[in-house]
PDB file of C-alpha atoms in Angstrom:
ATOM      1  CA  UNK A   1      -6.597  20.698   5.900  1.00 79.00           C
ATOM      2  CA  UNK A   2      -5.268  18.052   8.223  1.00 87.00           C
ATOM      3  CA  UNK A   3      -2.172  16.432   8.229  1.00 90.00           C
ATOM      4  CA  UNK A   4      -1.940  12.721   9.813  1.00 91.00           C
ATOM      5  CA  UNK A   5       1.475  10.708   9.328  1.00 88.00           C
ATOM      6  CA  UNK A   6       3.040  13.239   7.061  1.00 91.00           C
ATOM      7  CA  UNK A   7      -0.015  13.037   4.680  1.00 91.00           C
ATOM      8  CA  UNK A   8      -1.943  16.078   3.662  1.00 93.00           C
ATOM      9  CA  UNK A   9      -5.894  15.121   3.800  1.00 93.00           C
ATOM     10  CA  UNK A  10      -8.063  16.104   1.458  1.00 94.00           C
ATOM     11  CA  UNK A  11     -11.410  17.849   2.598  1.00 93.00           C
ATOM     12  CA  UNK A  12     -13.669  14.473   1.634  1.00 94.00           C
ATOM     13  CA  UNK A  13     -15.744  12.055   4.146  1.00 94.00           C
ATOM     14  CA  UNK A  14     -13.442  10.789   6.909  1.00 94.00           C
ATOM     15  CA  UNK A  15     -13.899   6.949   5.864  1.00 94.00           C
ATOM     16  CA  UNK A  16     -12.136   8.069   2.340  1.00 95.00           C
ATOM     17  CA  UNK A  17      -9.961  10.618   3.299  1.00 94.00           C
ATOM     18  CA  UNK A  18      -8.000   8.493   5.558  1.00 94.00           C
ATOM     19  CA  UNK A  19      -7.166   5.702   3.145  1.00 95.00           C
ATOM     20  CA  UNK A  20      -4.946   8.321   1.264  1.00 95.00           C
ATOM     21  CA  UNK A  21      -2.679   7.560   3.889  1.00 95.00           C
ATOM     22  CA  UNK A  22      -0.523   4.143   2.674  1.00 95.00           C
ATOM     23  CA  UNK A  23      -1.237   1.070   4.764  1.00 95.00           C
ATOM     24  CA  UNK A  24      -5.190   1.995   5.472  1.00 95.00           C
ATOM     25  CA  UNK A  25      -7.846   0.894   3.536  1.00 95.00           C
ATOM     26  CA  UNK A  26     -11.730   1.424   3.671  1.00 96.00           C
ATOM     27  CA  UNK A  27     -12.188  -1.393   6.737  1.00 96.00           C
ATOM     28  CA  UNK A  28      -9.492  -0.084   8.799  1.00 95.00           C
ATOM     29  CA  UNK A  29     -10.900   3.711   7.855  1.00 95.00           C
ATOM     30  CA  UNK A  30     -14.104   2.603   9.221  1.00 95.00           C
ATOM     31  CA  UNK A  31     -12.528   0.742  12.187  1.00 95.00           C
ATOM     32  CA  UNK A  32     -10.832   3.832  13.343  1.00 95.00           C
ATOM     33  CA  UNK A  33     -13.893   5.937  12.911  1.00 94.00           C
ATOM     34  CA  UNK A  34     -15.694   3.692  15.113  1.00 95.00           C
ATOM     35  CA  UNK A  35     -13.081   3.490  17.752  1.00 94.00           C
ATOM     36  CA  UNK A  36     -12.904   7.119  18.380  1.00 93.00           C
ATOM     37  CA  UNK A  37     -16.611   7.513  17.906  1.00 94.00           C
ATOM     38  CA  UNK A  38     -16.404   9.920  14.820  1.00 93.00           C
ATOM     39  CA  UNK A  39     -19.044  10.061  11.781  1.00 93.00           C
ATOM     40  CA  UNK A  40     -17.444   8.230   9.218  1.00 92.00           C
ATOM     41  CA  UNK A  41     -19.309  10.601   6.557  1.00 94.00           C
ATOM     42  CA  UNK A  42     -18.571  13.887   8.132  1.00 94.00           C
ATOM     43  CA  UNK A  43     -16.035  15.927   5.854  1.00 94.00           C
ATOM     44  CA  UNK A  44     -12.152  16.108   7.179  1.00 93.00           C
ATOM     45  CA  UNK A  45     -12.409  20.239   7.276  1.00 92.00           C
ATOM     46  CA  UNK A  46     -15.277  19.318   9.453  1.00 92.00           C
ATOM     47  CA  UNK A  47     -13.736  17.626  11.972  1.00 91.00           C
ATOM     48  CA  UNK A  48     -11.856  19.680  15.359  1.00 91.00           C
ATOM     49  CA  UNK A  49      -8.417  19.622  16.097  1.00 92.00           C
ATOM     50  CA  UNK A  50      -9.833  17.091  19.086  1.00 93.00           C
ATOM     51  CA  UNK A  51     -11.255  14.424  16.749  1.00 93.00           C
ATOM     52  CA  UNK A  52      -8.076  15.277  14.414  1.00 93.00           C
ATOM     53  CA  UNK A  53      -5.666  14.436  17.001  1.00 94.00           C
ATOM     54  CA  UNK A  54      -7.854  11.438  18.186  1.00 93.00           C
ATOM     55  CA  UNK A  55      -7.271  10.408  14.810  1.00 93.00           C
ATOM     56  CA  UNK A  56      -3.719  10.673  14.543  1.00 93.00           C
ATOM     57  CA  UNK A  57      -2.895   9.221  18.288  1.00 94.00           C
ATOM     58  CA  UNK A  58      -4.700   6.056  17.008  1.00 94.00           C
ATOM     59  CA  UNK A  59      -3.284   5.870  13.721  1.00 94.00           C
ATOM     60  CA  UNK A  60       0.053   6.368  15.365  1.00 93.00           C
ATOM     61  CA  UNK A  61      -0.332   3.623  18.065  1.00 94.00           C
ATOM     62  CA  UNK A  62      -2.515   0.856  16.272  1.00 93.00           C
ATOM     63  CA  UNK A  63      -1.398   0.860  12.851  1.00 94.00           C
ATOM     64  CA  UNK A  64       2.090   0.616  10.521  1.00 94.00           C
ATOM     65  CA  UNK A  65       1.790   3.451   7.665  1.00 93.00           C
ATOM     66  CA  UNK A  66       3.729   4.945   5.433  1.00 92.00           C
ATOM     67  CA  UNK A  67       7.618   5.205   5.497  1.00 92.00           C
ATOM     68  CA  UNK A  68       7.282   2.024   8.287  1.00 94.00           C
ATOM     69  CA  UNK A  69       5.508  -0.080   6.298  1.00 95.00           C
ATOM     70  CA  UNK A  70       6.979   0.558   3.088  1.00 96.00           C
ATOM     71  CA  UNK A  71      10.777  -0.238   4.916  1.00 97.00           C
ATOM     72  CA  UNK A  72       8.851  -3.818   6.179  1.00 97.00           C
ATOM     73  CA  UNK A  73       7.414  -4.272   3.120  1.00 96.00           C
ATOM     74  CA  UNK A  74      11.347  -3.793   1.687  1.00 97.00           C
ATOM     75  CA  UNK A  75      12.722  -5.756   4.229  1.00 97.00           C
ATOM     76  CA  UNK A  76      10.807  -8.514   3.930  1.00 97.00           C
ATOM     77  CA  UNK A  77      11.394  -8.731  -0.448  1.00 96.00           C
ATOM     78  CA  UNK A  78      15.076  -8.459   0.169  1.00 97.00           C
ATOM     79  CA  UNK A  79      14.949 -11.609   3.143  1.00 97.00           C
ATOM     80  CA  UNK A  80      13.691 -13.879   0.640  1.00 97.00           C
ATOM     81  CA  UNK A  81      16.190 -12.455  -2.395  1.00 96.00           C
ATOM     82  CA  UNK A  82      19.089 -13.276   0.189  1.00 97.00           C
ATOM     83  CA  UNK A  83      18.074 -16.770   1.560  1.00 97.00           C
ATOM     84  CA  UNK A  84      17.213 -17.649  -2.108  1.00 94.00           C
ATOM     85  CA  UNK A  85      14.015 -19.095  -1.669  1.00 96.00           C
ATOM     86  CA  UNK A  86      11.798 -19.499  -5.112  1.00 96.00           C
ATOM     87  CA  UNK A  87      10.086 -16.033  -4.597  1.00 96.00           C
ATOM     88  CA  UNK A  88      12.833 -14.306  -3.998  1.00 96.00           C
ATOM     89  CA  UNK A  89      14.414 -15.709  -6.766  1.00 96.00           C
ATOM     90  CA  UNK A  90      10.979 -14.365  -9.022  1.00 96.00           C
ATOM     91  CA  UNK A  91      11.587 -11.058  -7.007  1.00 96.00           C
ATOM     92  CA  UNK A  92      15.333 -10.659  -8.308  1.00 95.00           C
ATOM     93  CA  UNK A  93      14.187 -11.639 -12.082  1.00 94.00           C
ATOM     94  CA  UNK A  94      11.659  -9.276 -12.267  1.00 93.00           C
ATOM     95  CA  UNK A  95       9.303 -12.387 -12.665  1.00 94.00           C
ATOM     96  CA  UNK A  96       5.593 -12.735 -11.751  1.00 95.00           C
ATOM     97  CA  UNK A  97       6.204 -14.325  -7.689  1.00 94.00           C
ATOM     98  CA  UNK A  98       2.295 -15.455  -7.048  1.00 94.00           C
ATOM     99  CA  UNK A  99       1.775 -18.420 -10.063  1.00 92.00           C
ATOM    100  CA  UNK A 100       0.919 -16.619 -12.810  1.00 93.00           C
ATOM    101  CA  UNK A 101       1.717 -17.324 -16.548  1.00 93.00           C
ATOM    102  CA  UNK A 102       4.486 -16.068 -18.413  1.00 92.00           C
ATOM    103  CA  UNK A 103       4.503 -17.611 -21.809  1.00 91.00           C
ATOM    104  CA  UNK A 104       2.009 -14.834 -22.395  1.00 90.00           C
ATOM    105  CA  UNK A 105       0.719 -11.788 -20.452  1.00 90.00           C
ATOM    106  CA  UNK A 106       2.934 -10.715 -17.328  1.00 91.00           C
ATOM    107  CA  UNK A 107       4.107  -7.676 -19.405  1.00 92.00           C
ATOM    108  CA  UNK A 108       3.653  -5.332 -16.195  1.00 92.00           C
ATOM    109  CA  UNK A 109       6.501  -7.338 -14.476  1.00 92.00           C
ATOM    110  CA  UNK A 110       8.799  -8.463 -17.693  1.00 91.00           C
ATOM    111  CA  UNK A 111       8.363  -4.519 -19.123  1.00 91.00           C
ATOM    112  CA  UNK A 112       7.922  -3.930 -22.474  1.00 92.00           C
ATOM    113  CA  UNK A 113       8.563  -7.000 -25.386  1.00 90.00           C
ATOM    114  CA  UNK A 114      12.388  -7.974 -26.918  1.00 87.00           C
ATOM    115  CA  UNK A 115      11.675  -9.195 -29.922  1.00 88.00           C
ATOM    116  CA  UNK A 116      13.888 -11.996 -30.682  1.00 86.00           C
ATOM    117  CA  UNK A 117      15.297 -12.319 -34.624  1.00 82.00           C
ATOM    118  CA  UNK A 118      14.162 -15.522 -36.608  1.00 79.00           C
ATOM    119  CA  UNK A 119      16.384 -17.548 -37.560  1.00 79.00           C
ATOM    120  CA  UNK A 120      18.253 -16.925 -40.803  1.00 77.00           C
ATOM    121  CA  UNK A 121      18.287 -19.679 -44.042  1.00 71.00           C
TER     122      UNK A 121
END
């Protein structure tokens, strides 16, 4: 089984194998296939410790995975909670950020439904 960026790969084709690794996708799966001239379709276990560490070298030096990206990806959320701006200000609510409608839907982001009491006569 190989291991690239802390990730433990499971024996499938290398094009879907690698995008178990946050940060890569099927394009950029490809892309790196293609760069370091390796079968996209030929199984991980398949591979030698070569094309393994051809793998990981490029992953390593092209691309921002994992614990990296996740930090940036933190980073950048809290930046807009502190300057204020209107997305950060949907971030700190718990609110929908890109548009959508509240009034109904958005349960994902509000969690589940407080019901309100009617009012009494």
């Amino acid at each position: 089984m190989a291991r690239i960026s802390g990730i433990d790969l499971p024996n499938k084709a290398v094009k879907i194998a690698l995008t178990y690794i946050y940060g890569i996708g099927r394009t950029s799966a490809v892309e790196i296939c293609k760069k370091n001239n390796i079968d996209a379709n030929i199984r991980i276990n398949d591979l030698s410790n070569d094309d393994v560490n051809l793998l990981r070298a490029t992953i390593d030096k092209d691309y921002t995975v994992e614990g990296r990206l996740r930090t940036q990806t933190a980073l950048n959320i809290k930046r807009l909670m502190d300057i204020g701006c209107y997305r950060g200000l949907r971030h700190r609510r718990g609110l929908p950020v890109r548009g959508q409608r509240t009034k109904t839907n958005a349960r994902t982001r509000k969690g589940k439904k407080k019901t309100v009491a009617g009012k009494k006569k």
